[in-house]
JSON list of C-alpha atoms and ligand atoms in Angstrom, two decimals:
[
{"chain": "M", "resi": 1, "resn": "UNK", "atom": "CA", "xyz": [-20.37, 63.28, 6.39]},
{"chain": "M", "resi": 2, "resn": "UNK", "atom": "CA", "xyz": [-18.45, 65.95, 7.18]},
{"chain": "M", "resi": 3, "resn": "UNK", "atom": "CA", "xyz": [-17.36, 64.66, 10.57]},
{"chain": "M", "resi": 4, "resn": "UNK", "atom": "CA", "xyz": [-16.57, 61.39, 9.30]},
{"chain": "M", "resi": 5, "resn": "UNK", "atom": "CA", "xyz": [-14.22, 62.83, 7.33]},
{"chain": "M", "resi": 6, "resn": "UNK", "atom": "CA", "xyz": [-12.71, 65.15, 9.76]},
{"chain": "M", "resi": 7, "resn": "UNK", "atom": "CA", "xyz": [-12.67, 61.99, 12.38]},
{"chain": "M", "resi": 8, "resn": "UNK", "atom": "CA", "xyz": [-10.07, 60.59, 8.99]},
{"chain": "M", "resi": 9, "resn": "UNK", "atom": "CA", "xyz": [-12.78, 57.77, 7.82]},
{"chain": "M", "resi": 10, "resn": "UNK", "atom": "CA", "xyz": [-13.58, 57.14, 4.50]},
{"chain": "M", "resi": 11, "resn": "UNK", "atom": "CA", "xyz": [-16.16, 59.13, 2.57]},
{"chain": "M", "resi": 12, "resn": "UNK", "atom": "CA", "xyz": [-18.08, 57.06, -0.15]},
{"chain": "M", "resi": 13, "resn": "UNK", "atom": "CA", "xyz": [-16.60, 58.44, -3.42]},
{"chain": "M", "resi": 14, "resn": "UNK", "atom": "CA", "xyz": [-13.39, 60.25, -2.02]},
{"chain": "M", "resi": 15, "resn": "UNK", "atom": "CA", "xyz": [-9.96, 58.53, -1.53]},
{"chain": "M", "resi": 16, "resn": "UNK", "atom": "CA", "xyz": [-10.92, 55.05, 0.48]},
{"chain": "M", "resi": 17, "resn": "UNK", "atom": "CA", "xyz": [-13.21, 54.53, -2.56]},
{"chain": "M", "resi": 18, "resn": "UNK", "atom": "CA", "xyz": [-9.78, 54.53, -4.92]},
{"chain": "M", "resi": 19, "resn": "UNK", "atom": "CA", "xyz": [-8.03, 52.43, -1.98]},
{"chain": "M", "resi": 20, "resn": "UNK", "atom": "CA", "xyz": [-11.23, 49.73, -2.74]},
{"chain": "M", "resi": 21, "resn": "UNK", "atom": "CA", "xyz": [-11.35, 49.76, -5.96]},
{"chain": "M", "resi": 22, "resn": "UNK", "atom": "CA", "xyz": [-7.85, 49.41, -6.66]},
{"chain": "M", "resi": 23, "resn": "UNK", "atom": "CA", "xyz": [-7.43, 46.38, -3.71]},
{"chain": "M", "resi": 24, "resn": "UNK", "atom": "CA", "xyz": [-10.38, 44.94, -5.72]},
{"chain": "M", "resi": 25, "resn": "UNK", "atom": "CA", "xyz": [-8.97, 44.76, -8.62]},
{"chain": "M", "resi": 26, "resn": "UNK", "atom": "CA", "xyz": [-5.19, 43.19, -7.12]},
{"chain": "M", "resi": 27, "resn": "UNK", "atom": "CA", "xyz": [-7.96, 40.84, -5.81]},
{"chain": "M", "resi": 28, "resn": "UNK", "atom": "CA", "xyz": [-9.19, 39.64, -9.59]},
{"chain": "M", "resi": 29, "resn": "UNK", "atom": "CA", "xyz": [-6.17, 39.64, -11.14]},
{"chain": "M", "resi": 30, "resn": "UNK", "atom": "CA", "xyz": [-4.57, 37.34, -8.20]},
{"chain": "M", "resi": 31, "resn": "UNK", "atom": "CA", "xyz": [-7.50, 35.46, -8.37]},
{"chain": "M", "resi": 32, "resn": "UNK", "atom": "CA", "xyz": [-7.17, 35.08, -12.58]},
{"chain": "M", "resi": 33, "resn": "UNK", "atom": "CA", "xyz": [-3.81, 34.47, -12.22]},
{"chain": "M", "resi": 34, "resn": "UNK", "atom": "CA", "xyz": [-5.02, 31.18, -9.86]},
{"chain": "M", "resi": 35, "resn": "UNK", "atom": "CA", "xyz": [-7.56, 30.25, -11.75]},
{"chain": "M", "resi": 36, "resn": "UNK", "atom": "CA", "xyz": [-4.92, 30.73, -15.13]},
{"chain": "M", "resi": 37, "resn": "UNK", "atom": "CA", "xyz": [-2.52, 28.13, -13.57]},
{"chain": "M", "resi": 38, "resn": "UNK", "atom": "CA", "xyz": [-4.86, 25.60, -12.72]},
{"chain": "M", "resi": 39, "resn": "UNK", "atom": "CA", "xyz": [-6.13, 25.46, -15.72]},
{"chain": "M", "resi": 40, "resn": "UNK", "atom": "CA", "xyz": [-2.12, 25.26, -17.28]},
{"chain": "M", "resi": 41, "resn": "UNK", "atom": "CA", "xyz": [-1.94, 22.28, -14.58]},
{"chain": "M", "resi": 42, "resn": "UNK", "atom": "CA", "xyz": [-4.88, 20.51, -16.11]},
{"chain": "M", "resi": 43, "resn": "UNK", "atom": "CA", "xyz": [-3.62, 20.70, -19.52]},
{"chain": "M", "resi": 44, "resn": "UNK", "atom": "CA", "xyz": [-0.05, 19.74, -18.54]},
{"chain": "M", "resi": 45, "resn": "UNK", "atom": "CA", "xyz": [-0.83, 16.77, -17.11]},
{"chain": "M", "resi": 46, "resn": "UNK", "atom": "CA", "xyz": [-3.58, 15.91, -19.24]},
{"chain": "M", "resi": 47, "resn": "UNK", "atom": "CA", "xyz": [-1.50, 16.40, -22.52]},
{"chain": "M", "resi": 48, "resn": "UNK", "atom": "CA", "xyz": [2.22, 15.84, -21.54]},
{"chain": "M", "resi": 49, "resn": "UNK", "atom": "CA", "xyz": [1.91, 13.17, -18.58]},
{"chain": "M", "resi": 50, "resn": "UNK", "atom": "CA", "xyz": [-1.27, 11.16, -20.48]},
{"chain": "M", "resi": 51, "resn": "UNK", "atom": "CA", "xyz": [-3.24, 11.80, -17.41]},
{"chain": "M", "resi": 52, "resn": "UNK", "atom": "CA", "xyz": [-6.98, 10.72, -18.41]},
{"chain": "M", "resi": 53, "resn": "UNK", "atom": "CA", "xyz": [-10.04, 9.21, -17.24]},
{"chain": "M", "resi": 54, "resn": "UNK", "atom": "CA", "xyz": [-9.41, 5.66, -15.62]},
{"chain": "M", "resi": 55, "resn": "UNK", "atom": "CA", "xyz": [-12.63, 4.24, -17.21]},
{"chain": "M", "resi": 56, "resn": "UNK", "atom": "CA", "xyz": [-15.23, 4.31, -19.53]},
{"chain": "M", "resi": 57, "resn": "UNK", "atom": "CA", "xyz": [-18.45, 2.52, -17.86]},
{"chain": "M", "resi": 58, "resn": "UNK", "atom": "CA", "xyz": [-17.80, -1.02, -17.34]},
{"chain": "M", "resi": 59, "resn": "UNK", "atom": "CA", "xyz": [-19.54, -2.74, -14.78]},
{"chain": "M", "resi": 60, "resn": "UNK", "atom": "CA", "xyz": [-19.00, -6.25, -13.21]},
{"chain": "M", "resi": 61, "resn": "UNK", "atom": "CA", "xyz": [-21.07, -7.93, -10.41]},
{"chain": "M", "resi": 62, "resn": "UNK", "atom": "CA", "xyz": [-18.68, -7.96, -7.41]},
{"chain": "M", "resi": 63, "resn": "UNK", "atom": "CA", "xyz": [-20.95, -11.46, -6.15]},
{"chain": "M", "resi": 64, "resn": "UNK", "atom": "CA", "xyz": [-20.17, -13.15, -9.11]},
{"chain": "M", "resi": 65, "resn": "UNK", "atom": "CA", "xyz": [-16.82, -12.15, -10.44]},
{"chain": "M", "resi": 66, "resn": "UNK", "atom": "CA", "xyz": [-15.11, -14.88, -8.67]},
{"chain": "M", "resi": 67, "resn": "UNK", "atom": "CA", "xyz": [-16.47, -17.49, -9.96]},
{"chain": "M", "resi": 68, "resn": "UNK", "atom": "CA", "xyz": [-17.19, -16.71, -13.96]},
{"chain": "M", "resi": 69, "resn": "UNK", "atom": "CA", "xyz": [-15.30, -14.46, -16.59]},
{"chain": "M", "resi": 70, "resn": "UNK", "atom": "CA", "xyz": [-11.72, -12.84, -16.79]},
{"chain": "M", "resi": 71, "resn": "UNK", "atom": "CA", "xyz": [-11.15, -11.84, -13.65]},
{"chain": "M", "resi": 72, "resn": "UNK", "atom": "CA", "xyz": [-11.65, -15.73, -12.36]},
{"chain": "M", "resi": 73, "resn": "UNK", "atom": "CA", "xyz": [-8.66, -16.42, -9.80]},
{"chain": "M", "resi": 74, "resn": "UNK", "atom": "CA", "xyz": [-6.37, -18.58, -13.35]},
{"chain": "M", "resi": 75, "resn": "UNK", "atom": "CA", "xyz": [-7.04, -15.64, -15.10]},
{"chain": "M", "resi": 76, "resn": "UNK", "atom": "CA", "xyz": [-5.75, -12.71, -13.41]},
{"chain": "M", "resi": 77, "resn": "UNK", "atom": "CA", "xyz": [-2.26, -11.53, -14.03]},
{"chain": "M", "resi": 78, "resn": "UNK", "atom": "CA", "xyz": [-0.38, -10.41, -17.37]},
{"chain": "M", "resi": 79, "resn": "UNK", "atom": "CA", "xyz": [-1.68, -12.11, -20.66]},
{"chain": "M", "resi": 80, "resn": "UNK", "atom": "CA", "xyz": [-0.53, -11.56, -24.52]},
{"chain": "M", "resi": 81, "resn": "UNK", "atom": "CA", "xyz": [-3.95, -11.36, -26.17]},
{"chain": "M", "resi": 82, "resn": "UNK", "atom": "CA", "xyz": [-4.94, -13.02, -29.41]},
{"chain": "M", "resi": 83, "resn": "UNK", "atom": "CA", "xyz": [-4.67, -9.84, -31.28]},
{"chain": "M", "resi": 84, "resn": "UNK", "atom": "CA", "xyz": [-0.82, -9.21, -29.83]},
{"chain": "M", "resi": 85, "resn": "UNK", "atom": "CA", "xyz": [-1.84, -6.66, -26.74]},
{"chain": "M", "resi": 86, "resn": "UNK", "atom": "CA", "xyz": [-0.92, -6.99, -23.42]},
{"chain": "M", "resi": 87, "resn": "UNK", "atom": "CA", "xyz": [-3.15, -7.39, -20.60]},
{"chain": "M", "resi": 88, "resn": "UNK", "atom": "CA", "xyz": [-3.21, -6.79, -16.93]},
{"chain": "M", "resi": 89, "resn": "UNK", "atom": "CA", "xyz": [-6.17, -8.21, -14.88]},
{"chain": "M", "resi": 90, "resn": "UNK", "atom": "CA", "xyz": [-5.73, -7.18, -11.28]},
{"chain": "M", "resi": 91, "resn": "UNK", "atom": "CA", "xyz": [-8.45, -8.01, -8.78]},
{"chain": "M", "resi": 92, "resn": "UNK", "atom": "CA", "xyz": [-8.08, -5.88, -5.18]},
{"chain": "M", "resi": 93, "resn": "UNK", "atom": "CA", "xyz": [-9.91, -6.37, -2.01]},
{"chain": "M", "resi": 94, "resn": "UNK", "atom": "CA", "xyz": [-8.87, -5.47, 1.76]},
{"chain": "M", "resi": 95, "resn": "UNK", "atom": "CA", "xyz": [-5.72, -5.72, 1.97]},
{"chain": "M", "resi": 96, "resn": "UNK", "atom": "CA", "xyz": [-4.01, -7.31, -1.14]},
{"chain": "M", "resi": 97, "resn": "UNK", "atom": "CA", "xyz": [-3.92, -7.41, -5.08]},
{"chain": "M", "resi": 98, "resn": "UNK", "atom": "CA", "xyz": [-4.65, -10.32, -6.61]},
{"chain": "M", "resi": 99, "resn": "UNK", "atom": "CA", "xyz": [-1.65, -10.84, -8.15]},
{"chain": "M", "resi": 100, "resn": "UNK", "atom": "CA", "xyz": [0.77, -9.15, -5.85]},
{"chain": "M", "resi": 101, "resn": "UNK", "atom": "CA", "xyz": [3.55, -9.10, -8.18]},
{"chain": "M", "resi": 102, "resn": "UNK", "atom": "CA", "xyz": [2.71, -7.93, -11.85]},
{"chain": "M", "resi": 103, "resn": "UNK", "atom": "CA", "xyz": [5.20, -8.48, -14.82]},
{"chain": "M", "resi": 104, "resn": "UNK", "atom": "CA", "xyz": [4.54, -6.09, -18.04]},
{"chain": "M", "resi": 105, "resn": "UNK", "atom": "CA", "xyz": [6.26, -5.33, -20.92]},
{"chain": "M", "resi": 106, "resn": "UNK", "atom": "CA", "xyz": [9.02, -2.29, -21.63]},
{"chain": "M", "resi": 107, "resn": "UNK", "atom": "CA", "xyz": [8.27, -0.58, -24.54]},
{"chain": "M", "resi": 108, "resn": "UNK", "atom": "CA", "xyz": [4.85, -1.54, -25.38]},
{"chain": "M", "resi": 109, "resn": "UNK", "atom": "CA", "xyz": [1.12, -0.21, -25.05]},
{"chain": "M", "resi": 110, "resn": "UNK", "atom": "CA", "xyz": [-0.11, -2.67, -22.02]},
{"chain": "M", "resi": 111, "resn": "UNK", "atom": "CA", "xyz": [-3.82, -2.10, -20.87]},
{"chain": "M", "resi": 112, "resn": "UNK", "atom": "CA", "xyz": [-4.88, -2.78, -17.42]},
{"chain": "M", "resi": 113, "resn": "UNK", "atom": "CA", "xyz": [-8.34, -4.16, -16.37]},
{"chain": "M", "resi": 114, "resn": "UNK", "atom": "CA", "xyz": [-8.57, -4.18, -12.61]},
{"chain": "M", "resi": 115, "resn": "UNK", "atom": "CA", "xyz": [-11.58, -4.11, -10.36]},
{"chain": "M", "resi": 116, "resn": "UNK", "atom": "CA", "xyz": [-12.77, -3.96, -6.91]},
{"chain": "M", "resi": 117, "resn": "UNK", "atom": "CA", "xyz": [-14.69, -6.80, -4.66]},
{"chain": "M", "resi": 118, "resn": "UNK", "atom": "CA", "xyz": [-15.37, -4.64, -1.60]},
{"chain": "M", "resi": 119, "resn": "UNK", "atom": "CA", "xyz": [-14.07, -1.45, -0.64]},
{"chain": "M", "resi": 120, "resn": "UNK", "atom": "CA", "xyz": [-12.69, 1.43, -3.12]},
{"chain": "M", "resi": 121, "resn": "UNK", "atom": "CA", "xyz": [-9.08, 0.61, -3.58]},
{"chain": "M", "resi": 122, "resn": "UNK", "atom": "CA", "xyz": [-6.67, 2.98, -5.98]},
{"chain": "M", "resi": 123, "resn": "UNK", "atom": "CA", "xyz": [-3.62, 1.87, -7.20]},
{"chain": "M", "resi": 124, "resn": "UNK", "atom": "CA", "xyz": [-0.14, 4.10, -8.61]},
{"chain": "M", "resi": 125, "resn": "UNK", "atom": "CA", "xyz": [2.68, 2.29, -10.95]},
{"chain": "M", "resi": 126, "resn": "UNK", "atom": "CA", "xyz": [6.17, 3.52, -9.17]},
{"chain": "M", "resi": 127, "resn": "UNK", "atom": "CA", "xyz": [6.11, 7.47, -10.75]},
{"chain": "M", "resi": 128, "resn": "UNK", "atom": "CA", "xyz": [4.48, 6.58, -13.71]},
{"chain": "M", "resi": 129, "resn": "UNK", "atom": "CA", "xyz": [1.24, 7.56, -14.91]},
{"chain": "M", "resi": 130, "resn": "UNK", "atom": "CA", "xyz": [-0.56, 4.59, -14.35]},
{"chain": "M", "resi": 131, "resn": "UNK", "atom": "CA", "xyz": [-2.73, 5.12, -11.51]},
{"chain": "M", "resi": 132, "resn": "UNK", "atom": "CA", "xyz": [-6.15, 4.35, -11.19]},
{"chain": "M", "resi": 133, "resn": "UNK", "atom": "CA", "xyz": [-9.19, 4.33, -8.81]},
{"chain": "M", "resi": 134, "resn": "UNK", "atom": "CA", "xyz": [-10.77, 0.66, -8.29]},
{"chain": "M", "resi": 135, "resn": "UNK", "atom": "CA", "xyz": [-14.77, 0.76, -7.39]},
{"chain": "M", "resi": 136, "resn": "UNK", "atom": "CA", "xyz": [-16.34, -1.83, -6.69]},
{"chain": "M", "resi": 137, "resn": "UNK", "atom": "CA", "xyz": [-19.01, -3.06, -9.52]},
{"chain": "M", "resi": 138, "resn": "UNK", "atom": "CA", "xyz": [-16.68, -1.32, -12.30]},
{"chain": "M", "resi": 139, "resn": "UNK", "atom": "CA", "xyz": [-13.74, -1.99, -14.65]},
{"chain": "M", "resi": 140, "resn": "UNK", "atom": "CA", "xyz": [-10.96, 0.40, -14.82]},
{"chain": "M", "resi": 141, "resn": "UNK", "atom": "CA", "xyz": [-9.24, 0.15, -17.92]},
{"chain": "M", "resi": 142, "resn": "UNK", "atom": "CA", "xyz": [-6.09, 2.13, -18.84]},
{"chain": "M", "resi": 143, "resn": "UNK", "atom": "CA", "xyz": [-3.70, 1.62, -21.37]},
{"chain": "M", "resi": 144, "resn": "UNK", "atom": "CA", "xyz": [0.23, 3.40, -20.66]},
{"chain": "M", "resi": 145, "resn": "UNK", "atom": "CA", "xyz": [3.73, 2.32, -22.25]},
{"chain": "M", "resi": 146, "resn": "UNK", "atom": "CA", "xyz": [6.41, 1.53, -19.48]},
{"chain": "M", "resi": 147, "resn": "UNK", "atom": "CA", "xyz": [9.64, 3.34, -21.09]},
{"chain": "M", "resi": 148, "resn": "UNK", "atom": "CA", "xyz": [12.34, 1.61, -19.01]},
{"chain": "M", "resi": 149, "resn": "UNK", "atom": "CA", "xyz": [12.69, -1.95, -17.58]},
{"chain": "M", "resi": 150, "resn": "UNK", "atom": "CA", "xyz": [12.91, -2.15, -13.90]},
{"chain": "M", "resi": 151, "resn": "UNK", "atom": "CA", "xyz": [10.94, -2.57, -10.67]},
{"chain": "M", "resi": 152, "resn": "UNK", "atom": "CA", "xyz": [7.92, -0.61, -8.90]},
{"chain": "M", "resi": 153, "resn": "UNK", "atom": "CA", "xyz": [6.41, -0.72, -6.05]},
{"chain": "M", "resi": 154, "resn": "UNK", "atom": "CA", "xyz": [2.37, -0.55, -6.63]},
{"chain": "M", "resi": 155, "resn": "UNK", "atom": "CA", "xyz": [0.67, 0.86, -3.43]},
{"chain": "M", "resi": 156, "resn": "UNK", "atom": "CA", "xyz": [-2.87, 1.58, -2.63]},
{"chain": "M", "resi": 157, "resn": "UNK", "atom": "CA", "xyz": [-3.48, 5.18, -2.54]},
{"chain": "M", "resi": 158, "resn": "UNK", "atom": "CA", "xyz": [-6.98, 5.16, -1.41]},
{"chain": "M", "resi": 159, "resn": "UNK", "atom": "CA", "xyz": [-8.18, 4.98, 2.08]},
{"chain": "M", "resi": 160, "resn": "UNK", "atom": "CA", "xyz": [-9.53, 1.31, 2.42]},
{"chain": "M", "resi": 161, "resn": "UNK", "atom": "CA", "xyz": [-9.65, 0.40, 6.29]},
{"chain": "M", "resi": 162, "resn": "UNK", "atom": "CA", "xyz": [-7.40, -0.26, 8.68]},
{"chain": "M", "resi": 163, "resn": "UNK", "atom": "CA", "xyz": [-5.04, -2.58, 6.67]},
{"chain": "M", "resi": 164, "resn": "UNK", "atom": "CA", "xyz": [-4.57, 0.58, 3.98]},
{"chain": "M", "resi": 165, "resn": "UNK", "atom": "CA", "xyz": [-1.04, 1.07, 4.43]},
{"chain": "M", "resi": 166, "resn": "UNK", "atom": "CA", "xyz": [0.04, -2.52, 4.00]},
{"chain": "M", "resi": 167, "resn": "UNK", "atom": "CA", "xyz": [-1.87, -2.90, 0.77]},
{"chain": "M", "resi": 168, "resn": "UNK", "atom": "CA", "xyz": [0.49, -2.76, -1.95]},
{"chain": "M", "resi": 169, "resn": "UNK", "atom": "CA", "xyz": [2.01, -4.86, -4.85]},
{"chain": "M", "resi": 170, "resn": "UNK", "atom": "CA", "xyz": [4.82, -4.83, -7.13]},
{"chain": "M", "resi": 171, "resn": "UNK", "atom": "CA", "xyz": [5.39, -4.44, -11.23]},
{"chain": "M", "resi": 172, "resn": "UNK", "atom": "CA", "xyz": [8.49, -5.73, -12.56]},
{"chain": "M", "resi": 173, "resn": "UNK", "atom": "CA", "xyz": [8.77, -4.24, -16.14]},
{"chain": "M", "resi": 174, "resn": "UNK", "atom": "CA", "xyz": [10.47, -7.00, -17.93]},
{"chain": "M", "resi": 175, "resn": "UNK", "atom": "CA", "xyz": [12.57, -6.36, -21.52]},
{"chain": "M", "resi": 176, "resn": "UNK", "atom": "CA", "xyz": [9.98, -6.74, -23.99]},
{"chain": "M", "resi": 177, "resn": "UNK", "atom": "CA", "xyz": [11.32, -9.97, -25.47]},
{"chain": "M", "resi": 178, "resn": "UNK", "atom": "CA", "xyz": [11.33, -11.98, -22.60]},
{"chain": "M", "resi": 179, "resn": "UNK", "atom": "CA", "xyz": [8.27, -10.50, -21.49]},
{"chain": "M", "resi": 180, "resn": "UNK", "atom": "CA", "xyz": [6.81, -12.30, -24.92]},
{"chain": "M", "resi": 181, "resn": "UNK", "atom": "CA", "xyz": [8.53, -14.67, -24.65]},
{"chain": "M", "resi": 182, "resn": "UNK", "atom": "CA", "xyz": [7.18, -16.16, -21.46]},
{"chain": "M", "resi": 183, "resn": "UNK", "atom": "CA", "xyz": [3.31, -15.28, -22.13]},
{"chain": "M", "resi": 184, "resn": "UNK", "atom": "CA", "xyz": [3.62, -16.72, -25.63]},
{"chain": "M", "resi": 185, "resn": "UNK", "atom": "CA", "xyz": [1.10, -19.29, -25.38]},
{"chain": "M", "resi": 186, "resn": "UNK", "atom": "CA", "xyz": [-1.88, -17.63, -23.89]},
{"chain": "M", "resi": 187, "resn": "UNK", "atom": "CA", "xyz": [-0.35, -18.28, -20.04]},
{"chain": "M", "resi": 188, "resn": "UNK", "atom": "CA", "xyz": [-1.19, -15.50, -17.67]},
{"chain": "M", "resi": 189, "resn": "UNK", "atom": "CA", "xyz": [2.43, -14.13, -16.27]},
{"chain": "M", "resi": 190, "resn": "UNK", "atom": "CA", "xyz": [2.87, -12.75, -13.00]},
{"chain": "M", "resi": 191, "resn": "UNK", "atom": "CA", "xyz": [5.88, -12.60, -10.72]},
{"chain": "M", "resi": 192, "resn": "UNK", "atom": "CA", "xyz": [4.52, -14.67, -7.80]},
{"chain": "M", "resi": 193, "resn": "UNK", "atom": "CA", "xyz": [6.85, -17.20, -6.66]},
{"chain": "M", "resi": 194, "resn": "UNK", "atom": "CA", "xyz": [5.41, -20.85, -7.09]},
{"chain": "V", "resi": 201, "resn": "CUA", "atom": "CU1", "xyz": [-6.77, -0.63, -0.55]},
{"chain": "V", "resi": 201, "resn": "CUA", "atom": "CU2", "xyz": [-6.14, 1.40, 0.50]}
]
């Protein structure tokens, strides 16, 4: 011992012990301080952007979806349900949405129901909140209120293939009366040129 400590090491219980302890403890309260904000992060978003969970469990057979129920080709796109909602049905596969231009109301709760046939797709409203994950054999549902009329751009944000970067749609948020007033009637509204 004693020539460690003439040689200038540290001795267990003399002055490098201090150095340790107190470098330990810088270590757990940089480390709380991490931990602190991420936790601040979570609740930000969660409470003050809406962030949530895209889905409860849903599933829908990818083989069949095509062919029978609501996300049939004439039923995709924006709808005014019987009880006064507004729907989105999207349907994406490699490389496209299905429809590739969505319209939606301003100023009212709209609820998307989008799914996947093949790969997992993801898609992001402009800088809004809605943004979703799409897996194939489940139903994301969200609902979100568009505050402002206007025009977004709807990309896929998850890695698909090698067609990813092209994959994108867009959502024209419409004033809410016209919006009503052109899916009055039970037609499904998108902004796809005819
Ligand atoms: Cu679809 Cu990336």
């Amino acid at each position: 011992m004693s020539t460690a400590a003439s040689s200038g090491a540290p001795v267990p219980g003399g002055h490098g012990a201090d150095v340790a302890v107190a470098a330990e403890r810088r270590w757990a309260i940089v480390v709380g301080l991490i931990i602190a904000a991420i936790v601040a992060m979570m609740i930000v978003t969660g409470l003050h952007w809406s962030a949530m969970p895209p889905s409860r469990v849903e599933t829908v057979d990818v083989r069949t979806l095509h062919l029978a129920g609501e996300f049939v080709e004439s039923n995709l796109g924006s709808a005014l349900e019987a009880d006064g909602r507004a729907v989105v049905r999207v349907v994406a596969q490699q490389y496209s949405f299905e429809p590739p231009c969505i319209v939606v109301p301003a100023g009212m709760p709209v609820t998307f129901r989008a799914t996947s046939t093949d790969a997992i797709h993801g898609f992001v409203v402009g800088t809004t909140n809605a943004n979703t994950m799409l897996v194939p054999g489940f139903v994301a549902t969200f609902t979100t209120t568009f505050p402002r009329a206007g025009e977004h751009l709807m990309p896929c944000h998850e890695y698909c293939g090698t067609g990813h970067e092209a994959m994108w749609a867009r959502v024209q948020v419409l004033p809410p009366v016209e919006f009503l007033a052109r899916a009055r009637g039970g037609e499904r509204v998108s902004c796809v040129p005819r």
